[in-house]
Every structure is written in C-alpha cells, then in structure tokens.
Amino acid sequence: MSELKVHDRAPDFELIGHDGETYRLADYRGQPVVIMFYPMDFSAVCSEEHACMLDAMSQFNRLEAQVFGISVDHKAAHAAFVKQKGLTYPLLADFHPKGAVGRLYGVYLEDKGF
C-alpha cells in the first residue's frame, strides 16, 4: 500500500501486545487512535520517541484517544521495554509475518528489516 492520506480509512490489523492481549483496530472504530510505528525497542532514537509520546499523553487522554506503538520486535522485548521506560500504552508486535502491518501502512523498510 502507498502512503496514507488525510481522511483515508486506516487498514485494519490484529496484533499481539506486550501484555499478551490481542488488539484489533476495528475494535476502536469511532474512537481516536494514535498509531506510532517505530523501528525497534531499546534504541536511543526510539527511546526518545517514546519519551515524547509520554509527554503528550495528557493531550491524547483528553481526546480519549487510544495510543499504540508498533514495531517488528517480539512481545517479550516489548514487555521489557514497557517496564524499563514506564510506558502507559500497548506496544504491538508486528513480528510474524515480520512487518506485515507496517507494509499495509506503507512504512516498512524492506532493506532495513523494520
């Protein structure tokens, strides 16, 4: 899929979260959803990106928005990252098939593997 445009319907997905729960985008239709794709847990840049998301959480909470972080890391890596960084939103594993949801959204970088 090519890059999404404003007012495009977000492609549906079903992924496992760091908590072992299954998350389906369709379950949040009618509610604001923020999807943050990022390369990998524990990298310096991604750690900074998540710090920015935590800083913005009060704004997302006021909008009653559901925030999701998505990367190709396994749910176990996500669980450790959530604990280390004190994240308050689910991290979803686009792990197998690797990058399938990222491809739907046009953000998976095949040559880099994330």
Tab-separated table of N, CA, C and O in Angstrom:
chain	number	residue	atom	x	y	z
A	1	MET	N	0.853	-1.185	0.000
A	1	MET	CA	0.000	0.000	0.000
A	1	MET	C	0.890	1.237	0.000
A	1	MET	O	1.951	1.263	0.589
A	2	SER	N	0.422	2.267	-0.648
A	2	SER	CA	1.163	3.527	-0.636
A	2	SER	C	0.836	4.302	0.640
A	2	SER	O	0.012	3.892	1.437
A	3	GLU	N	1.488	5.407	0.799
A	3	GLU	CA	1.309	6.244	1.981
A	3	GLU	C	-0.149	6.640	2.146
A	3	GLU	O	-0.838	6.981	1.191
A	4	LEU	N	-0.622	6.613	3.387
A	4	LEU	CA	-1.995	7.025	3.677
A	4	LEU	C	-2.106	8.535	3.598
A	4	LEU	O	-1.174	9.267	3.917
A	5	LYS	N	-3.255	8.997	3.212
A	5	LYS	CA	-3.546	10.429	3.124
A	5	LYS	C	-4.592	10.776	4.189
A	5	LYS	O	-5.294	9.909	4.702
A	6	VAL	N	-4.711	12.054	4.495
A	6	VAL	CA	-5.730	12.521	5.425
A	6	VAL	C	-7.090	12.040	4.911
A	6	VAL	O	-7.376	12.100	3.713
A	7	HIS	N	-7.894	11.518	5.815
A	7	HIS	CA	-9.241	11.004	5.561
A	7	HIS	C	-9.261	9.602	4.963
A	7	HIS	O	-10.343	9.065	4.734
A	8	ASP	N	-8.099	8.994	4.678
A	8	ASP	CA	-8.092	7.593	4.268
A	8	ASP	C	-8.493	6.752	5.475
A	8	ASP	O	-8.174	7.093	6.620
A	9	ARG	N	-9.180	5.660	5.210
A	9	ARG	CA	-9.507	4.726	6.282
A	9	ARG	C	-8.257	3.913	6.576
A	9	ARG	O	-7.641	3.349	5.683
A	10	ALA	N	-7.894	3.865	7.831
A	10	ALA	CA	-6.715	3.113	8.246
A	10	ALA	C	-6.953	1.627	8.015
A	10	ALA	O	-8.026	1.103	8.348
A	11	PRO	N	-5.966	0.938	7.441
A	11	PRO	CA	-6.114	-0.508	7.260
A	11	PRO	C	-6.278	-1.209	8.611
A	11	PRO	O	-5.604	-0.874	9.579
A	12	ASP	N	-7.188	-2.160	8.646
A	12	ASP	CA	-7.421	-2.906	9.876
A	12	ASP	C	-6.249	-3.842	10.145
A	12	ASP	O	-5.537	-4.245	9.232
A	13	PHE	N	-6.028	-4.152	11.399
A	13	PHE	CA	-4.992	-5.106	11.776
A	13	PHE	C	-5.380	-5.784	13.071
A	13	PHE	O	-6.258	-5.323	13.802
A	14	GLU	N	-4.703	-6.892	13.334
A	14	GLU	CA	-4.820	-7.621	14.591
A	14	GLU	C	-3.410	-8.015	14.998
A	14	GLU	O	-2.720	-8.716	14.245
A	15	LEU	N	-2.964	-7.520	16.155
A	15	LEU	CA	-1.611	-7.806	16.637
A	15	LEU	C	-1.639	-8.141	18.122
A	15	LEU	O	-2.545	-7.718	18.854
A	16	ILE	N	-0.607	-8.846	18.554
A	16	ILE	CA	-0.453	-9.189	19.972
A	16	ILE	C	0.342	-8.081	20.666
A	16	ILE	O	1.360	-7.617	20.157
A	17	GLY	N	-0.154	-7.678	21.828
A	17	GLY	CA	0.507	-6.635	22.598
A	17	GLY	C	1.547	-7.190	23.550
A	17	GLY	O	1.648	-8.397	23.773
A	18	HIS	N	2.286	-6.272	24.153
A	18	HIS	CA	3.315	-6.649	25.121
A	18	HIS	C	2.734	-7.413	26.306
A	18	HIS	O	3.423	-8.164	26.979
A	19	ASP	N	1.434	-7.229	26.537
A	19	ASP	CA	0.742	-7.860	27.650
A	19	ASP	C	0.114	-9.201	27.278
A	19	ASP	O	-0.594	-9.807	28.080
A	20	GLY	N	0.340	-9.654	26.029
A	20	GLY	CA	-0.222	-10.919	25.565
A	20	GLY	C	-1.642	-10.808	25.046
A	20	GLY	O	-2.196	-11.787	24.546
A	21	GLU	N	-2.230	-9.626	25.163
A	21	GLU	CA	-3.593	-9.404	24.659
A	21	GLU	C	-3.569	-9.200	23.147
A	21	GLU	O	-2.579	-8.734	22.585
A	22	THR	N	-4.700	-9.524	22.511
A	22	THR	CA	-4.865	-9.284	21.080
A	22	THR	C	-5.566	-7.947	20.891
A	22	THR	O	-6.595	-7.682	21.532
A	23	TYR	N	-5.011	-7.115	20.030
A	23	TYR	CA	-5.579	-5.800	19.741
A	23	TYR	C	-5.991	-5.761	18.273
A	23	TYR	O	-5.194	-6.078	17.395
A	24	ARG	N	-7.238	-5.354	18.043
A	24	ARG	CA	-7.773	-5.209	16.688
A	24	ARG	C	-8.170	-3.749	16.493
A	24	ARG	O	-8.935	-3.205	17.287
A	25	LEU	N	-7.674	-3.152	15.438
A	25	LEU	CA	-8.020	-1.758	15.181
A	25	LEU	C	-9.533	-1.589	15.059
A	25	LEU	O	-10.092	-0.603	15.535
A	26	ALA	N	-10.204	-2.553	14.451
A	26	ALA	CA	-11.655	-2.469	14.259
A	26	ALA	C	-12.404	-2.280	15.577
A	26	ALA	O	-13.476	-1.672	15.606
A	27	ASP	N	-11.834	-2.759	16.675
A	27	ASP	CA	-12.483	-2.609	17.984
A	27	ASP	C	-12.506	-1.163	18.462
A	27	ASP	O	-13.200	-0.839	19.423
A	28	TYR	N	-11.756	-0.289	17.796
A	28	TYR	CA	-11.641	1.116	18.214
A	28	TYR	C	-12.285	2.073	17.215
A	28	TYR	O	-12.104	3.282	17.325
A	29	ARG	N	-13.036	1.539	16.251
A	29	ARG	CA	-13.711	2.409	15.272
A	29	ARG	C	-14.605	3.395	16.011
A	29	ARG	O	-15.292	3.039	16.964
A	30	GLY	N	-14.572	4.647	15.572
A	30	GLY	CA	-15.363	5.696	16.205
A	30	GLY	C	-14.636	6.387	17.349
A	30	GLY	O	-15.137	7.358	17.902
A	31	GLN	N	-13.468	5.900	17.700
A	31	GLN	CA	-12.661	6.478	18.769
A	31	GLN	C	-11.347	6.952	18.154
A	31	GLN	O	-10.806	6.302	17.259
A	32	PRO	N	-10.811	8.076	18.607
A	32	PRO	CA	-9.499	8.487	18.099
A	32	PRO	C	-8.428	7.449	18.463
A	32	PRO	O	-8.410	6.941	19.580
A	33	VAL	N	-7.586	7.148	17.495
A	33	VAL	CA	-6.488	6.204	17.692
A	33	VAL	C	-5.212	6.835	17.162
A	33	VAL	O	-5.194	7.402	16.072
A	34	VAL	N	-4.153	6.733	17.943
A	34	VAL	CA	-2.831	7.199	17.531
A	34	VAL	C	-1.963	5.952	17.352
A	34	VAL	O	-1.813	5.166	18.288
A	35	ILE	N	-1.435	5.781	16.147
A	35	ILE	CA	-0.560	4.646	15.864
A	35	ILE	C	0.832	5.191	15.611
A	35	ILE	O	1.041	5.972	14.692
A	36	MET	N	1.759	4.750	16.436
A	36	MET	CA	3.149	5.179	16.309
A	36	MET	C	3.984	3.981	15.855
A	36	MET	O	4.163	3.033	16.612
A	37	PHE	N	4.445	4.007	14.620
A	37	PHE	CA	5.370	2.987	14.144
A	37	PHE	C	6.781	3.443	14.504
A	37	PHE	O	7.114	4.617	14.332
A	38	TYR	N	7.577	2.523	14.992
A	38	TYR	CA	8.961	2.842	15.330
A	38	TYR	C	9.823	1.624	15.010
A	38	TYR	O	9.328	0.499	14.990
A	39	PRO	N	11.117	1.807	14.754
A	39	PRO	CA	11.954	0.693	14.299
A	39	PRO	C	12.142	-0.433	15.305
A	39	PRO	O	11.910	-1.589	14.987
A	40	MET	N	12.616	-0.124	16.518
A	40	MET	CA	12.911	-1.214	17.453
A	40	MET	C	13.024	-0.717	18.884
A	40	MET	O	13.372	0.430	19.131
A	41	ASP	N	12.719	-1.624	19.802
A	41	ASP	CA	12.840	-1.327	21.225
A	41	ASP	C	14.310	-1.128	21.602
A	41	ASP	O	15.198	-1.708	20.988
A	42	PHE	N	14.529	-0.308	22.603
A	42	PHE	CA	15.830	-0.100	23.245
A	42	PHE	C	16.836	0.724	22.440
A	42	PHE	O	17.929	0.963	22.922
A	43	SER	N	16.515	1.154	21.238
A	43	SER	CA	17.447	2.032	20.528
A	43	SER	C	17.313	3.441	21.102
A	43	SER	O	16.269	3.810	21.648
A	44	ALA	N	18.356	4.222	20.982
A	44	ALA	CA	18.352	5.580	21.546
A	44	ALA	C	17.266	6.447	20.918
A	44	ALA	O	16.526	7.141	21.627
A	45	VAL	N	17.164	6.408	19.609
A	45	VAL	CA	16.172	7.241	18.916
A	45	VAL	C	14.754	6.833	19.308
A	45	VAL	O	13.913	7.677	19.616
A	46	CYS	N	14.492	5.537	19.321
A	46	CYS	CA	13.146	5.073	19.667
A	46	CYS	C	12.806	5.370	21.120
A	46	CYS	O	11.661	5.673	21.451
A	47	SER	N	13.802	5.304	21.990
A	47	SER	CA	13.572	5.664	23.389
A	47	SER	C	13.151	7.125	23.500
A	47	SER	O	12.238	7.461	24.261
A	48	GLU	N	13.788	7.998	22.727
A	48	GLU	CA	13.409	9.417	22.709
A	48	GLU	C	12.011	9.611	22.143
A	48	GLU	O	11.234	10.438	22.640
A	49	GLU	N	11.673	8.858	21.092
A	49	GLU	CA	10.328	8.965	20.507
A	49	GLU	C	9.263	8.596	21.537
A	49	GLU	O	8.243	9.280	21.653
A	50	HIS	N	9.506	7.540	22.289
A	50	HIS	CA	8.529	7.131	23.304
A	50	HIS	C	8.471	8.141	24.447
A	50	HIS	O	7.394	8.360	24.998
A	51	ALA	N	9.586	8.764	24.779
A	51	ALA	CA	9.562	9.817	25.799
A	51	ALA	C	8.669	10.971	25.344
A	51	ALA	O	7.905	11.525	26.143
A	52	CYS	N	8.735	11.297	24.068
A	52	CYS	CA	7.868	12.355	23.519
A	52	CYS	C	6.401	11.942	23.595
A	52	CYS	O	5.530	12.772	23.901
A	53	MET	N	6.125	10.676	23.312
A	53	MET	CA	4.742	10.196	23.408
A	53	MET	C	4.241	10.293	24.843
A	53	MET	O	3.109	10.719	25.073
A	54	LEU	N	5.078	9.910	25.797
A	54	LEU	CA	4.665	10.020	27.205
A	54	LEU	C	4.391	11.472	27.575
A	54	LEU	O	3.430	11.753	28.297
A	55	ASP	N	5.202	12.385	27.067
A	55	ASP	CA	4.993	13.812	27.324
A	55	ASP	C	3.657	14.290	26.768
A	55	ASP	O	3.038	15.205	27.312
A	56	ALA	N	3.208	13.682	25.674
A	56	ALA	CA	1.962	14.099	25.013
A	56	ALA	C	0.736	13.335	25.513
A	56	ALA	O	-0.385	13.634	25.089
A	57	MET	N	0.914	12.373	26.407
A	57	MET	CA	-0.207	11.523	26.813
A	57	MET	C	-1.371	12.293	27.411
A	57	MET	O	-2.520	11.905	27.205
A	58	SER	N	-1.116	13.361	28.113
A	58	SER	CA	-2.238	14.111	28.692
A	58	SER	C	-3.136	14.662	27.586
A	58	SER	O	-4.365	14.680	27.735
A	59	GLN	N	-2.548	15.070	26.475
A	59	GLN	CA	-3.351	15.555	25.338
A	59	GLN	C	-4.156	14.412	24.722
A	59	GLN	O	-5.339	14.577	24.414
A	60	PHE	N	-3.513	13.263	24.534
A	60	PHE	CA	-4.224	12.114	23.972
A	60	PHE	C	-5.327	11.650	24.914
A	60	PHE	O	-6.416	11.283	24.478
A	61	ASN	N	-5.058	11.676	26.213
A	61	ASN	CA	-6.062	11.274	27.197
A	61	ASN	C	-7.262	12.209	27.175
A	61	ASN	O	-8.409	11.753	27.292
A	62	ARG	N	-7.024	13.506	27.026
A	62	ARG	CA	-8.142	14.464	26.934
A	62	ARG	C	-9.035	14.156	25.741
A	62	ARG	O	-10.241	14.379	25.778
A	63	LEU	N	-8.446	13.675	24.662
A	63	LEU	CA	-9.204	13.315	23.456
A	63	LEU	C	-9.780	11.905	23.530
A	63	LEU	O	-10.454	11.467	22.600
A	64	GLU	N	-9.500	11.209	24.641
A	64	GLU	CA	-9.896	9.814	24.820
A	64	GLU	C	-9.377	8.957	23.667
A	64	GLU	O	-10.060	8.062	23.160
A	65	ALA	N	-8.143	9.246	23.255
A	65	ALA	CA	-7.506	8.520	22.160
A	65	ALA	C	-6.770	7.295	22.695
A	65	ALA	O	-6.155	7.346	23.755
A	66	GLN	N	-6.862	6.226	21.945
A	66	GLN	CA	-6.080	5.023	22.245
A	66	GLN	C	-4.761	5.137	21.501
A	66	GLN	O	-4.740	5.368	20.301
A	67	VAL	N	-3.672	4.995	22.214
A	67	VAL	CA	-2.328	5.064	21.621
A	67	VAL	C	-1.774	3.646	21.507
A	67	VAL	O	-1.891	2.847	22.438
A	68	PHE	N	-1.171	3.353	20.360
A	68	PHE	CA	-0.466	2.094	20.138
A	68	PHE	C	0.910	2.390	19.583
A	68	PHE	O	1.057	3.221	18.686
A	69	GLY	N	1.913	1.696	20.091
A	69	GLY	CA	3.232	1.679	19.477
A	69	GLY	C	3.373	0.363	18.736
A	69	GLY	O	2.987	-0.680	19.264
A	70	ILE	N	3.892	0.397	17.516
A	70	ILE	CA	4.043	-0.822	16.717
A	70	ILE	C	5.465	-0.901	16.175
A	70	ILE	O	5.964	0.055	15.583
A	71	SER	N	6.091	-2.051	16.390
A	71	SER	CA	7.381	-2.332	15.764
A	71	SER	C	7.472	-3.827	15.485
A	71	SER	O	6.602	-4.601	15.892
A	72	VAL	N	8.549	-4.227	14.822
A	72	VAL	CA	8.731	-5.631	14.455
A	72	VAL	C	9.292	-6.468	15.601
A	72	VAL	O	9.475	-7.676	15.444
A	73	ASP	N	9.537	-5.872	16.755
A	73	ASP	CA	10.053	-6.621	17.893
A	73	ASP	C	9.011	-7.595	18.437
A	73	ASP	O	7.798	-7.397	18.291
A	74	HIS	N	9.487	-8.632	19.106
A	74	HIS	CA	8.648	-9.649	19.730
A	74	HIS	C	7.959	-9.059	20.974
A	74	HIS	O	8.477	-8.128	21.597
A	75	LYS	N	6.824	-9.650	21.356
A	75	LYS	CA	6.092	-9.148	22.527
A	75	LYS	C	6.930	-9.197	23.804
A	75	LYS	O	6.763	-8.359	24.684
A	76	ALA	N	7.851	-10.146	23.915
A	76	ALA	CA	8.700	-10.214	25.107
A	76	ALA	C	9.643	-9.010	25.183
A	76	ALA	O	9.857	-8.450	26.260
A	77	ALA	N	10.197	-8.614	24.054
A	77	ALA	CA	11.041	-7.411	24.020
A	77	ALA	C	10.197	-6.191	24.368
A	77	ALA	O	10.633	-5.317	25.126
A	78	HIS	N	8.973	-6.140	23.819
A	78	HIS	CA	8.073	-5.028	24.134
A	78	HIS	C	7.786	-4.957	25.635
A	78	HIS	O	7.774	-3.878	26.222
A	79	ALA	N	7.534	-6.115	26.254
A	79	ALA	CA	7.214	-6.129	27.685
A	79	ALA	C	8.375	-5.569	28.510
A	79	ALA	O	8.161	-4.780	29.439
A	80	ALA	N	9.590	-5.949	28.164
A	80	ALA	CA	10.757	-5.435	28.881
A	80	ALA	C	10.929	-3.935	28.651
A	80	ALA	O	11.261	-3.182	29.575
A	81	PHE	N	10.674	-3.473	27.423
A	81	PHE	CA	10.811	-2.057	27.080
A	81	PHE	C	9.758	-1.221	27.812
A	81	PHE	O	10.075	-0.157	28.351
A	82	VAL	N	8.520	-1.715	27.844
A	82	VAL	CA	7.452	-1.022	28.575
A	82	VAL	C	7.834	-0.859	30.041
A	82	VAL	O	7.687	0.226	30.606
A	83	LYS	N	8.343	-1.922	30.630
A	83	LYS	CA	8.725	-1.877	32.043
A	83	LYS	C	9.865	-0.894	32.265
A	83	LYS	O	9.822	-0.072	33.182
A	84	GLN	N	10.892	-0.948	31.417
A	84	GLN	CA	12.052	-0.070	31.577
A	84	GLN	C	11.686	1.405	31.405
A	84	GLN	O	12.173	2.261	32.140
A	85	LYS	N	10.833	1.709	30.432
A	85	LYS	CA	10.517	3.100	30.096
A	85	LYS	C	9.272	3.620	30.799
A	85	LYS	O	8.945	4.806	30.686
A	86	GLY	N	8.525	2.764	31.476
A	86	GLY	CA	7.309	3.207	32.156
A	86	GLY	C	6.213	3.613	31.183
A	86	GLY	O	5.441	4.532	31.469
A	87	LEU	N	6.130	2.923	30.066
A	87	LEU	CA	5.120	3.272	29.059
A	87	LEU	C	3.734	2.888	29.546
A	87	LEU	O	3.561	1.901	30.261
A	88	THR	N	2.765	3.685	29.143
A	88	THR	CA	1.391	3.503	29.626
A	88	THR	C	0.433	3.091	28.520
A	88	THR	O	-0.781	3.118	28.719
A	89	TYR	N	0.952	2.720	27.387
A	89	TYR	CA	0.121	2.318	26.240
A	89	TYR	C	0.680	1.021	25.677
A	89	TYR	O	1.852	0.695	25.876
A	90	PRO	N	-0.158	0.266	24.985
A	90	PRO	CA	0.287	-1.029	24.463
A	90	PRO	C	1.309	-0.892	23.335
A	90	PRO	O	1.181	-0.040	22.458
A	91	LEU	N	2.315	-1.769	23.393
A	91	LEU	CA	3.235	-1.941	22.280
A	91	LEU	C	2.832	-3.222	21.580
A	91	LEU	O	2.673	-4.267	22.217
A	92	LEU	N	2.655	-3.139	20.279
A	92	LEU	CA	2.160	-4.263	19.495
A	92	LEU	C	3.266	-4.838	18.633
A	92	LEU	O	4.067	-4.104	18.052
A	93	ALA	N	3.284	-6.163	18.539
A	93	ALA	CA	4.339	-6.882	17.841
A	93	ALA	C	3.947	-7.183	16.393
A	93	ALA	O	3.118	-8.059	16.142
A	94	ASP	N	4.549	-6.464	15.471
A	94	ASP	CA	4.386	-6.716	14.035
A	94	ASP	C	5.481	-7.708	13.633
A	94	ASP	O	6.284	-7.460	12.751
A	95	PHE	N	5.498	-8.832	14.353
A	95	PHE	CA	6.618	-9.759	14.384
A	95	PHE	C	6.536	-10.869	13.328
A	95	PHE	O	7.517	-11.202	12.700
A	96	HIS	N	5.335	-11.460	13.172
A	96	HIS	CA	5.211	-12.579	12.237
A	96	HIS	C	3.850	-12.551	11.563
A	96	HIS	O	2.851	-12.624	12.257
A	97	PRO	N	3.779	-12.417	10.273
A	97	PRO	CA	4.930	-12.218	9.395
A	97	PRO	C	5.526	-10.825	9.606
A	97	PRO	O	4.803	-9.841	9.736
A	98	LYS	N	6.840	-10.792	9.648
A	98	LYS	CA	7.575	-9.571	10.002
A	98	LYS	C	7.175	-8.389	9.132
A	98	LYS	O	7.271	-8.445	7.911
A	99	GLY	N	6.707	-7.329	9.796
A	99	GLY	CA	6.390	-6.082	9.115
A	99	GLY	C	5.098	-6.078	8.307
A	99	GLY	O	4.866	-5.152	7.542
A	100	ALA	N	4.225	-7.060	8.490
A	100	ALA	CA	3.006	-7.141	7.677
A	100	ALA	C	2.123	-5.897	7.839
A	100	ALA	O	1.615	-5.359	6.857
A	101	VAL	N	1.963	-5.429	9.066
A	101	VAL	CA	1.123	-4.245	9.291
A	101	VAL	C	1.843	-2.992	8.804
A	101	VAL	O	1.237	-2.122	8.180
A	102	GLY	N	3.136	-2.915	9.050
A	102	GLY	CA	3.919	-1.793	8.530
A	102	GLY	C	3.792	-1.684	7.015
A	102	GLY	O	3.691	-0.583	6.469
A	103	ARG	N	3.768	-2.819	6.336
A	103	ARG	CA	3.590	-2.804	4.873
A	103	ARG	C	2.215	-2.254	4.493
A	103	ARG	O	2.099	-1.494	3.535
A	104	LEU	N	1.181	-2.644	5.253
A	104	LEU	CA	-0.171	-2.129	4.979
A	104	LEU	C	-0.210	-0.603	5.040
A	104	LEU	O	-0.960	0.037	4.318
A	105	TYR	N	0.587	-0.052	5.936
A	105	TYR	CA	0.610	1.393	6.142
A	105	TYR	C	1.696	2.097	5.329
A	105	TYR	O	1.841	3.310	5.410
A	106	GLY	N	2.457	1.326	4.569
A	106	GLY	CA	3.489	1.921	3.718
A	106	GLY	C	4.703	2.445	4.480
A	106	GLY	O	5.389	3.334	3.984
A	107	VAL	N	4.968	1.882	5.659
A	107	VAL	CA	6.093	2.379	6.462
A	107	VAL	C	7.187	1.351	6.704
A	107	VAL	O	8.215	1.681	7.283
A	108	TYR	N	6.983	0.109	6.283
A	108	TYR	CA	8.003	-0.919	6.498
A	108	TYR	C	9.142	-0.718	5.519
A	108	TYR	O	8.924	-0.569	4.318
A	109	LEU	N	10.367	-0.698	6.024
A	109	LEU	CA	11.548	-0.524	5.192
A	109	LEU	C	12.193	-1.894	4.955
A	109	LEU	O	12.922	-2.405	5.810
A	110	GLU	N	11.878	-2.465	3.826
A	110	GLU	CA	12.314	-3.827	3.497
A	110	GLU	C	13.839	-3.974	3.612
A	110	GLU	O	14.321	-4.951	4.180
A	111	ASP	N	14.577	-3.002	3.104
A	111	ASP	CA	16.030	-3.111	3.093
A	111	ASP	C	16.644	-3.044	4.491
A	111	ASP	O	17.760	-3.499	4.715
A	112	LYS	N	15.904	-2.485	5.453
A	112	LYS	CA	16.416	-2.383	6.828
A	112	LYS	C	15.807	-3.421	7.754
A	112	LYS	O	16.284	-3.629	8.863
A	113	GLY	N	14.708	-4.029	7.335
A	113	GLY	CA	14.069	-5.049	8.162
A	113	GLY	C	13.232	-4.510	9.292
A	113	GLY	O	12.937	-5.200	10.253
A	114	PHE	N	12.840	-3.228	9.190
A	114	PHE	CA	11.933	-2.633	10.190
A	114	PHE	C	11.095	-1.553	9.551
A	114	PHE	O	11.342	-1.111	8.463
